[in-house]
JSON list of C-alpha atoms and ligand atoms in Angstrom, two decimals:
[
{"chain": "A", "resi": 930, "resn": "MET", "atom": "CA", "xyz": [0.09, -23.25, 6.10]},
{"chain": "A", "resi": 931, "resn": "SER", "atom": "CA", "xyz": [-2.78, -20.78, 6.03]},
{"chain": "A", "resi": 932, "resn": "ASP", "atom": "CA", "xyz": [-2.82, -17.58, 3.71]},
{"chain": "A", "resi": 933, "resn": "ALA", "atom": "CA", "xyz": [-2.15, -15.54, 7.30]},
{"chain": "A", "resi": 934, "resn": "ALA", "atom": "CA", "xyz": [0.78, -18.16, 8.66]},
{"chain": "A", "resi": 935, "resn": "SER", "atom": "CA", "xyz": [2.42, -17.46, 5.63]},
{"chain": "A", "resi": 936, "resn": "MET", "atom": "CA", "xyz": [2.72, -13.89, 5.54]},
{"chain": "A", "resi": 937, "resn": "GLU", "atom": "CA", "xyz": [3.19, -14.32, 8.40]},
{"chain": "A", "resi": 938, "resn": "ALA", "atom": "CA", "xyz": [6.50, -16.14, 8.40]},
{"chain": "A", "resi": 939, "resn": "SER", "atom": "CA", "xyz": [7.27, -14.65, 5.07]},
{"chain": "A", "resi": 940, "resn": "LEU", "atom": "CA", "xyz": [7.40, -10.45, 7.13]},
{"chain": "A", "resi": 941, "resn": "ILE", "atom": "CA", "xyz": [9.32, -12.78, 9.82]},
{"chain": "A", "resi": 942, "resn": "ALA", "atom": "CA", "xyz": [12.97, -14.23, 7.55]},
{"chain": "A", "resi": 943, "resn": "VAL", "atom": "CA", "xyz": [12.25, -9.74, 6.80]},
{"chain": "A", "resi": 944, "resn": "ALA", "atom": "CA", "xyz": [12.35, -7.90, 10.34]},
{"chain": "A", "resi": 945, "resn": "ASP", "atom": "CA", "xyz": [15.92, -7.38, 10.17]},
{"chain": "A", "resi": 946, "resn": "ALA", "atom": "CA", "xyz": [15.66, -6.14, 6.44]},
{"chain": "A", "resi": 947, "resn": "ASP", "atom": "CA", "xyz": [14.83, -2.41, 4.94]},
{"chain": "A", "resi": 948, "resn": "ILE", "atom": "CA", "xyz": [12.27, -3.19, 2.56]},
{"chain": "A", "resi": 949, "resn": "ARG", "atom": "CA", "xyz": [11.26, 0.51, 2.24]},
{"chain": "A", "resi": 950, "resn": "LEU", "atom": "CA", "xyz": [13.30, 2.21, 0.37]},
{"chain": "A", "resi": 951, "resn": "PRO", "atom": "CA", "xyz": [14.25, 0.02, -2.98]},
{"chain": "A", "resi": 952, "resn": "LEU", "atom": "CA", "xyz": [10.34, 0.34, -2.78]},
{"chain": "A", "resi": 953, "resn": "PHE", "atom": "CA", "xyz": [10.47, 3.71, -2.92]},
{"chain": "A", "resi": 954, "resn": "GLU", "atom": "CA", "xyz": [13.14, 3.76, -5.74]},
{"chain": "A", "resi": 955, "resn": "ARG", "atom": "CA", "xyz": [11.45, 1.38, -8.48]},
{"chain": "A", "resi": 956, "resn": "PHE", "atom": "CA", "xyz": [7.87, 3.82, -7.53]},
{"chain": "A", "resi": 957, "resn": "PHE", "atom": "CA", "xyz": [10.41, 6.52, -8.62]},
{"chain": "A", "resi": 958, "resn": "ALA", "atom": "CA", "xyz": [11.82, 4.84, -11.11]},
{"chain": "A", "resi": 959, "resn": "ALA", "atom": "CA", "xyz": [7.91, 4.12, -12.50]},
{"chain": "A", "resi": 960, "resn": "PHE", "atom": "CA", "xyz": [6.54, 7.42, -11.52]},
{"chain": "A", "resi": 961, "resn": "PRO", "atom": "CA", "xyz": [9.19, 10.27, -11.84]},
{"chain": "A", "resi": 962, "resn": "GLY", "atom": "CA", "xyz": [6.86, 12.62, -11.71]},
{"chain": "A", "resi": 963, "resn": "ARG", "atom": "CA", "xyz": [5.31, 11.36, -8.34]},
{"chain": "A", "resi": 964, "resn": "ARG", "atom": "CA", "xyz": [9.20, 12.09, -6.60]},
{"chain": "A", "resi": 965, "resn": "ALA", "atom": "CA", "xyz": [7.89, 15.94, -5.76]},
{"chain": "A", "resi": 966, "resn": "SER", "atom": "CA", "xyz": [5.46, 15.28, -4.11]},
{"chain": "A", "resi": 967, "resn": "PHE", "atom": "CA", "xyz": [6.59, 14.08, -0.76]},
{"chain": "A", "resi": 968, "resn": "ILE", "atom": "CA", "xyz": [7.90, 16.85, 1.77]},
{"chain": "A", "resi": 969, "resn": "SER", "atom": "CA", "xyz": [9.69, 13.81, 3.69]},
{"chain": "A", "resi": 970, "resn": "ILE", "atom": "CA", "xyz": [10.56, 10.49, 1.39]},
{"chain": "A", "resi": 971, "resn": "ASP", "atom": "CA", "xyz": [12.54, 9.52, 5.14]},
{"chain": "A", "resi": 972, "resn": "ALA", "atom": "CA", "xyz": [8.54, 9.96, 7.00]},
{"chain": "A", "resi": 973, "resn": "ALA", "atom": "CA", "xyz": [6.06, 8.34, 4.16]},
{"chain": "A", "resi": 974, "resn": "SER", "atom": "CA", "xyz": [8.00, 6.20, 3.57]},
{"chain": "A", "resi": 975, "resn": "ARG", "atom": "CA", "xyz": [8.07, 4.27, 6.34]},
{"chain": "A", "resi": 976, "resn": "ARG", "atom": "CA", "xyz": [4.47, 3.98, 7.42]},
{"chain": "A", "resi": 977, "resn": "MET", "atom": "CA", "xyz": [3.59, 3.97, 3.56]},
{"chain": "A", "resi": 978, "resn": "THR", "atom": "CA", "xyz": [5.09, 0.48, 3.06]},
{"chain": "A", "resi": 979, "resn": "ASP", "atom": "CA", "xyz": [4.36, -0.36, 6.71]},
{"chain": "A", "resi": 980, "resn": "GLU", "atom": "CA", "xyz": [0.90, 0.04, 6.00]},
{"chain": "A", "resi": 981, "resn": "THR", "atom": "CA", "xyz": [0.07, -1.47, 2.84]},
{"chain": "A", "resi": 982, "resn": "LEU", "atom": "CA", "xyz": [1.14, -4.55, 3.79]},
{"chain": "A", "resi": 983, "resn": "GLN", "atom": "CA", "xyz": [-0.91, -4.48, 7.35]},
{"chain": "A", "resi": 984, "resn": "MET", "atom": "CA", "xyz": [-3.24, -3.84, 5.68]},
{"chain": "A", "resi": 985, "resn": "MET", "atom": "CA", "xyz": [-2.44, -6.69, 3.11]},
{"chain": "A", "resi": 986, "resn": "PHE", "atom": "CA", "xyz": [-2.03, -8.42, 6.42]},
{"chain": "A", "resi": 987, "resn": "GLY", "atom": "CA", "xyz": [-5.29, -7.82, 8.27]},
{"chain": "A", "resi": 988, "resn": "LEU", "atom": "CA", "xyz": [-6.60, -9.12, 5.06]},
{"chain": "A", "resi": 989, "resn": "ALA", "atom": "CA", "xyz": [-5.38, -12.23, 5.70]},
{"chain": "A", "resi": 990, "resn": "LYS", "atom": "CA", "xyz": [-6.89, -11.90, 8.84]},
{"chain": "A", "resi": 991, "resn": "GLY", "atom": "CA", "xyz": [-10.06, -10.96, 8.12]},
{"chain": "A", "resi": 992, "resn": "GLU", "atom": "CA", "xyz": [-9.99, -8.18, 10.63]},
{"chain": "A", "resi": 993, "resn": "GLY", "atom": "CA", "xyz": [-12.50, -5.70, 11.07]},
{"chain": "A", "resi": 994, "resn": "TRP", "atom": "CA", "xyz": [-10.10, -2.47, 11.39]},
{"chain": "A", "resi": 995, "resn": "VAL", "atom": "CA", "xyz": [-9.56, -2.91, 7.87]},
{"chain": "A", "resi": 996, "resn": "TRP", "atom": "CA", "xyz": [-11.55, -1.77, 5.69]},
{"chain": "A", "resi": 997, "resn": "PRO", "atom": "CA", "xyz": [-11.68, 2.02, 7.98]},
{"chain": "A", "resi": 998, "resn": "LEU", "atom": "CA", "xyz": [-8.34, 2.23, 7.81]},
{"chain": "A", "resi": 999, "resn": "VAL", "atom": "CA", "xyz": [-8.30, 2.38, 4.41]},
{"chain": "A", "resi": 1000, "resn": "THR", "atom": "CA", "xyz": [-11.42, 4.69, 4.18]},
{"chain": "A", "resi": 1001, "resn": "GLU", "atom": "CA", "xyz": [-8.87, 7.03, 6.01]},
{"chain": "A", "resi": 1002, "resn": "LEU", "atom": "CA", "xyz": [-6.34, 6.01, 3.30]},
{"chain": "A", "resi": 1003, "resn": "VAL", "atom": "CA", "xyz": [-8.22, 6.94, 0.54]},
{"chain": "A", "resi": 1004, "resn": "HIS", "atom": "CA", "xyz": [-8.78, 9.93, 1.91]},
{"chain": "A", "resi": 1005, "resn": "THR", "atom": "CA", "xyz": [-6.18, 11.80, 3.32]},
{"chain": "A", "resi": 1006, "resn": "HIS", "atom": "CA", "xyz": [-4.12, 10.98, -0.27]},
{"chain": "A", "resi": 1007, "resn": "ARG", "atom": "CA", "xyz": [-7.07, 12.98, -2.82]},
{"chain": "A", "resi": 1008, "resn": "ALA", "atom": "CA", "xyz": [-5.29, 15.94, 0.09]},
{"chain": "A", "resi": 1009, "resn": "TYR", "atom": "CA", "xyz": [-1.46, 15.26, -2.85]},
{"chain": "A", "resi": 1010, "resn": "GLY", "atom": "CA", "xyz": [-3.11, 15.26, -5.61]},
{"chain": "A", "resi": 1011, "resn": "PRO", "atom": "CA", "xyz": [-4.78, 13.74, -8.45]},
{"chain": "A", "resi": 1012, "resn": "LEU", "atom": "CA", "xyz": [-4.13, 10.18, -7.76]},
{"chain": "A", "resi": 1013, "resn": "PRO", "atom": "CA", "xyz": [-4.46, 7.70, -10.84]},
{"chain": "A", "resi": 1014, "resn": "ILE", "atom": "CA", "xyz": [-5.74, 3.95, -9.47]},
{"chain": "A", "resi": 1015, "resn": "ALA", "atom": "CA", "xyz": [-2.83, 2.24, -11.33]},
{"chain": "A", "resi": 1016, "resn": "GLU", "atom": "CA", "xyz": [-0.57, 4.70, -9.33]},
{"chain": "A", "resi": 1017, "resn": "TYR", "atom": "CA", "xyz": [-1.53, 2.26, -5.68]},
{"chain": "A", "resi": 1018, "resn": "ASP", "atom": "CA", "xyz": [-1.99, 0.06, -8.05]},
{"chain": "A", "resi": 1019, "resn": "ALA", "atom": "CA", "xyz": [1.81, -0.45, -8.82]},
{"chain": "A", "resi": 1020, "resn": "PHE", "atom": "CA", "xyz": [2.29, 0.75, -5.37]},
{"chain": "A", "resi": 1021, "resn": "ILE", "atom": "CA", "xyz": [1.22, -2.22, -3.61]},
{"chain": "A", "resi": 1022, "resn": "ASP", "atom": "CA", "xyz": [2.23, -4.58, -6.11]},
{"chain": "A", "resi": 1023, "resn": "MET", "atom": "CA", "xyz": [5.81, -3.18, -6.12]},
{"chain": "A", "resi": 1024, "resn": "THR", "atom": "CA", "xyz": [5.11, -3.61, -2.12]},
{"chain": "A", "resi": 1025, "resn": "VAL", "atom": "CA", "xyz": [4.78, -7.59, -3.09]},
{"chain": "A", "resi": 1026, "resn": "VAL", "atom": "CA", "xyz": [7.81, -7.60, -5.44]},
{"chain": "A", "resi": 1027, "resn": "GLU", "atom": "CA", "xyz": [10.20, -5.67, -2.72]},
{"chain": "A", "resi": 1028, "resn": "LEU", "atom": "CA", "xyz": [9.40, -8.59, 0.46]},
{"chain": "A", "resi": 1029, "resn": "GLY", "atom": "CA", "xyz": [8.94, -11.19, -1.76]},
{"chain": "A", "resi": 1030, "resn": "ILE", "atom": "CA", "xyz": [13.42, -9.91, -3.08]},
{"chain": "A", "resi": 1031, "resn": "ALA", "atom": "CA", "xyz": [13.71, -9.42, 0.47]},
{"chain": "A", "resi": 1032, "resn": "ALA", "atom": "CA", "xyz": [12.20, -12.98, 2.13]},
{"chain": "A", "resi": 1033, "resn": "GLY", "atom": "CA", "xyz": [14.87, -15.05, 0.37]},
{"chain": "A", "resi": 1034, "resn": "ALA", "atom": "CA", "xyz": [14.44, -18.49, 0.60]},
{"chain": "A", "resi": 1035, "resn": "ALA", "atom": "CA", "xyz": [10.05, -18.11, 2.92]},
{"chain": "A", "resi": 1036, "resn": "TRP", "atom": "CA", "xyz": [9.14, -17.58, -0.41]},
{"chain": "A", "resi": 1037, "resn": "THR", "atom": "CA", "xyz": [7.46, -20.01, -1.75]},
{"chain": "A", "resi": 1038, "resn": "ALA", "atom": "CA", "xyz": [5.07, -19.98, -3.93]},
{"chain": "A", "resi": 1039, "resn": "GLY", "atom": "CA", "xyz": [2.34, -20.49, -1.76]},
{"chain": "A", "resi": 1040, "resn": "CYS", "atom": "CA", "xyz": [3.02, -17.61, -0.19]},
{"chain": "A", "resi": 1041, "resn": "ALA", "atom": "CA", "xyz": [3.99, -15.41, -3.51]},
{"chain": "A", "resi": 1042, "resn": "ALA", "atom": "CA", "xyz": [0.24, -16.22, -4.06]},
{"chain": "A", "resi": 1043, "resn": "SER", "atom": "CA", "xyz": [-1.15, -15.27, -0.67]},
{"chain": "A", "resi": 1044, "resn": "TRP", "atom": "CA", "xyz": [-0.02, -12.37, -0.57]},
{"chain": "A", "resi": 1045, "resn": "GLN", "atom": "CA", "xyz": [-0.59, -11.38, -4.47]},
{"chain": "A", "resi": 1046, "resn": "GLU", "atom": "CA", "xyz": [-4.57, -12.75, -3.32]},
{"chain": "A", "resi": 1047, "resn": "GLN", "atom": "CA", "xyz": [-4.30, -9.79, -0.87]},
{"chain": "A", "resi": 1048, "resn": "ALA", "atom": "CA", "xyz": [-2.31, -7.27, -2.76]},
{"chain": "A", "resi": 1049, "resn": "GLU", "atom": "CA", "xyz": [-5.89, -7.57, -4.69]},
{"chain": "A", "resi": 1050, "resn": "ALA", "atom": "CA", "xyz": [-8.22, -7.72, -2.13]},
{"chain": "A", "resi": 1051, "resn": "LEU", "atom": "CA", "xyz": [-6.59, -3.85, -1.11]},
{"chain": "A", "resi": 1052, "resn": "LYS", "atom": "CA", "xyz": [-6.86, -3.25, -4.36]},
{"chain": "A", "resi": 1053, "resn": "ALA", "atom": "CA", "xyz": [-10.25, -3.31, -4.52]},
{"chain": "A", "resi": 1054, "resn": "MET", "atom": "CA", "xyz": [-10.93, -2.56, -1.54]},
{"chain": "A", "resi": 1055, "resn": "ILE", "atom": "CA", "xyz": [-8.95, 1.04, -2.31]},
{"chain": "A", "resi": 1056, "resn": "ARG", "atom": "CA", "xyz": [-11.82, 1.36, -5.21]},
{"chain": "A", "resi": 1057, "resn": "ARG", "atom": "CA", "xyz": [-14.17, 1.01, -3.10]},
{"chain": "A", "resi": 1058, "resn": "ALA", "atom": "CA", "xyz": [-13.03, 3.64, -0.70]},
{"chain": "A", "resi": 1059, "resn": "ARG", "atom": "CA", "xyz": [-12.72, 5.86, -3.92]},
{"chain": "A", "resi": 1060, "resn": "ALA", "atom": "CA", "xyz": [-15.75, 5.75, -5.04]},
{"chain": "A", "resi": 1061, "resn": "GLU", "atom": "CA", "xyz": [-17.48, 5.87, -1.42]},
{"chain": "A", "resi": 1062, "resn": "TRP", "atom": "CA", "xyz": [-15.71, 9.25, -0.93]},
{"chain": "A", "resi": 1063, "resn": "GLN", "atom": "CA", "xyz": [-16.98, 10.62, -4.59]},
{"chain": "A", "resi": 1064, "resn": "VAL", "atom": "CA", "xyz": [-20.44, 10.31, -3.20]},
{"chain": "A", "resi": 1065, "resn": "ALA", "atom": "CA", "xyz": [-19.64, 11.39, 0.08]},
{"chain": "A", "resi": 1066, "resn": "LEU", "atom": "CA", "xyz": [-17.61, 14.67, -1.02]},
{"chain": "A", "resi": 1067, "resn": "PRO", "atom": "CA", "xyz": [-17.71, 15.04, -5.01]},
{"chain": "A", "resi": 1068, "resn": "ASP", "atom": "CA", "xyz": [-14.52, 16.25, -6.48]},
{"chain": "A", "resi": 1069, "resn": "PRO", "atom": "CA", "xyz": [-13.98, 16.87, -9.90]},
{"chain": "A", "resi": 1070, "resn": "VAL", "atom": "CA", "xyz": [-9.87, 17.07, -9.93]},
{"chain": "A", "resi": 1071, "resn": "THR", "atom": "CA", "xyz": [-9.37, 12.97, -7.38]},
{"chain": "A", "resi": 1072, "resn": "ALA", "atom": "CA", "xyz": [-12.83, 11.84, -9.51]},
{"chain": "B", "resi": 1854, "resn": "HEM", "atom": "C1", "xyz": [-1.71, 0.86, 0.37]},
{"chain": "B", "resi": 1854, "resn": "HEM", "atom": "C2", "xyz": [-1.19, 1.76, -0.32]},
{"chain": "B", "resi": 1854, "resn": "HEM", "atom": "C3", "xyz": [-0.93, 3.24, 0.26]},
{"chain": "B", "resi": 1854, "resn": "HEM", "atom": "C4", "xyz": [-0.51, 3.39, 1.59]},
{"chain": "B", "resi": 1854, "resn": "HEM", "atom": "C5", "xyz": [-0.63, 2.44, 2.54]},
{"chain": "B", "resi": 1854, "resn": "HEM", "atom": "C6", "xyz": [-0.03, 5.05, 2.04]},
{"chain": "B", "resi": 1854, "resn": "HEM", "atom": "C7", "xyz": [0.24, 5.68, 3.83]},
{"chain": "B", "resi": 1854, "resn": "HEM", "atom": "C8", "xyz": [0.51, 6.83, 3.48]},
{"chain": "B", "resi": 1854, "resn": "HEM", "atom": "C9", "xyz": [0.36, 7.24, 4.85]},
{"chain": "B", "resi": 1854, "resn": "HEM", "atom": "C10", "xyz": [0.36, 5.83, 6.09]},
{"chain": "B", "resi": 1854, "resn": "HEM", "atom": "C11", "xyz": [0.84, 9.04, 4.89]},
{"chain": "B", "resi": 1854, "resn": "HEM", "atom": "C12", "xyz": [1.36, 9.62, 6.36]},
{"chain": "B", "resi": 1854, "resn": "HEM", "atom": "C13", "xyz": [3.10, 9.37, 5.76]},
{"chain": "B", "resi": 1854, "resn": "HEM", "atom": "C14", "xyz": [3.40, 10.88, 6.94]},
{"chain": "B", "resi": 1854, "resn": "HEM", "atom": "O1", "xyz": [3.16, 11.48, 7.37]},
{"chain": "B", "resi": 1854, "resn": "HEM", "atom": "O2", "xyz": [4.19, 9.66, 8.29]},
{"chain": "B", "resi": 1854, "resn": "HEM", "atom": "C15", "xyz": [1.33, 8.32, 3.46]},
{"chain": "B", "resi": 1854, "resn": "HEM", "atom": "C16", "xyz": [1.74, 10.39, 2.67]},
{"chain": "B", "resi": 1854, "resn": "HEM", "atom": "C17", "xyz": [1.62, 10.36, 1.37]},
{"chain": "B", "resi": 1854, "resn": "HEM", "atom": "N1", "xyz": [0.91, 8.99, -0.13]},
{"chain": "B", "resi": 1854, "resn": "HEM", "atom": "FE1", "xyz": [0.83, 7.15, 0.85]},
{"chain": "B", "resi": 1854, "resn": "HEM", "atom": "N2", "xyz": [-0.14, 5.72, 1.01]},
{"chain": "B", "resi": 1854, "resn": "HEM", "atom": "C18", "xyz": [0.37, 4.76, -0.16]},
{"chain": "B", "resi": 1854, "resn": "HEM", "atom": "C19", "xyz": [-0.59, 4.62, -1.02]},
{"chain": "B", "resi": 1854, "resn": "HEM", "atom": "C20", "xyz": [0.15, 5.99, -2.60]},
{"chain": "B", "resi": 1854, "resn": "HEM", "atom": "C21", "xyz": [0.13, 6.62, -3.79]},
{"chain": "B", "resi": 1854, "resn": "HEM", "atom": "C22", "xyz": [0.28, 4.75, -4.69]},
{"chain": "B", "resi": 1854, "resn": "HEM", "atom": "C23", "xyz": [0.94, 7.15, -3.34]},
{"chain": "B", "resi": 1854, "resn": "HEM", "atom": "C24", "xyz": [1.79, 8.01, -5.05]},
{"chain": "B", "resi": 1854, "resn": "HEM", "atom": "C25", "xyz": [2.56, 9.64, -5.02]},
{"chain": "B", "resi": 1854, "resn": "HEM", "atom": "C26", "xyz": [1.67, 8.55, -2.14]},
{"chain": "B", "resi": 1854, "resn": "HEM", "atom": "C27", "xyz": [1.87, 9.73, -2.29]},
{"chain": "B", "resi": 1854, "resn": "HEM", "atom": "C28", "xyz": [1.22, 9.88, -0.89]},
{"chain": "B", "resi": 1854, "resn": "HEM", "atom": "C29", "xyz": [2.21, 11.28, -0.47]},
{"chain": "B", "resi": 1854, "resn": "HEM", "atom": "C30", "xyz": [2.80, 12.15, -2.17]},
{"chain": "B", "resi": 1854, "resn": "HEM", "atom": "C31", "xyz": [2.16, 10.85, 0.86]},
{"chain": "B", "resi": 1854, "resn": "HEM", "atom": "C32", "xyz": [2.28, 12.70, 1.56]},
{"chain": "B", "resi": 1854, "resn": "HEM", "atom": "C33", "xyz": [3.68, 12.74, 2.26]},
{"chain": "B", "resi": 1854, "resn": "HEM", "atom": "C34", "xyz": [4.46, 13.87, 2.99]},
{"chain": "B", "resi": 1854, "resn": "HEM", "atom": "O3", "xyz": [4.10, 14.35, 2.81]},
{"chain": "B", "resi": 1854, "resn": "HEM", "atom": "O4", "xyz": [5.35, 14.21, 2.59]},
{"chain": "B", "resi": 1854, "resn": "HEM", "atom": "N3", "xyz": [1.10, 6.83, -1.01]},
{"chain": "B", "resi": 1854, "resn": "HEM", "atom": "N4", "xyz": [0.71, 7.38, 2.91]}
]
């Protein structure tokens, strides 16, 4: 099964689950100070969870829209204050962890490996976007 096909099977398996609140609680357990950054956790958690999954799935399919979406995401997030790269990495890893918990039997070893591979690709793309924004619009605070 291709990366995209096994990833899609796990997304279908979690269609009726809601991974975003457990994901955000996991994230705030690791970064308690971040809770206060959110005006609306309910609103932001829907889009942050959804877009993180979409970006990884899009990368698995070689979609060209992922890069512009990632650059937009990184630029938007510069407005939320200094955001260490470790928090991006953790959020992406935790999204995969929560998906795995919810996916149950659909979470095969191959499926887990596919998500992890695309998680690493997304982390690398975020690093590239941050570096390019830093050149285009230098900001010592978010460097
Ligand atoms: C790949 C990772 C991420 C994606 C795709 C993503 C996506 C988004 C999106 C689409 C929004 C807009 C939500 C809305 O207005 O409805 C948002 C808001 C936000 N994100 Fe992220 N995000 C990511 C990672 C992070 C990380 C690691 C943090 C660290 C805390 C973070 C902090 C925030 C904050 C503070 C807001 C504003 C929420 C508010 O005003 O209530 N994001 N994010």
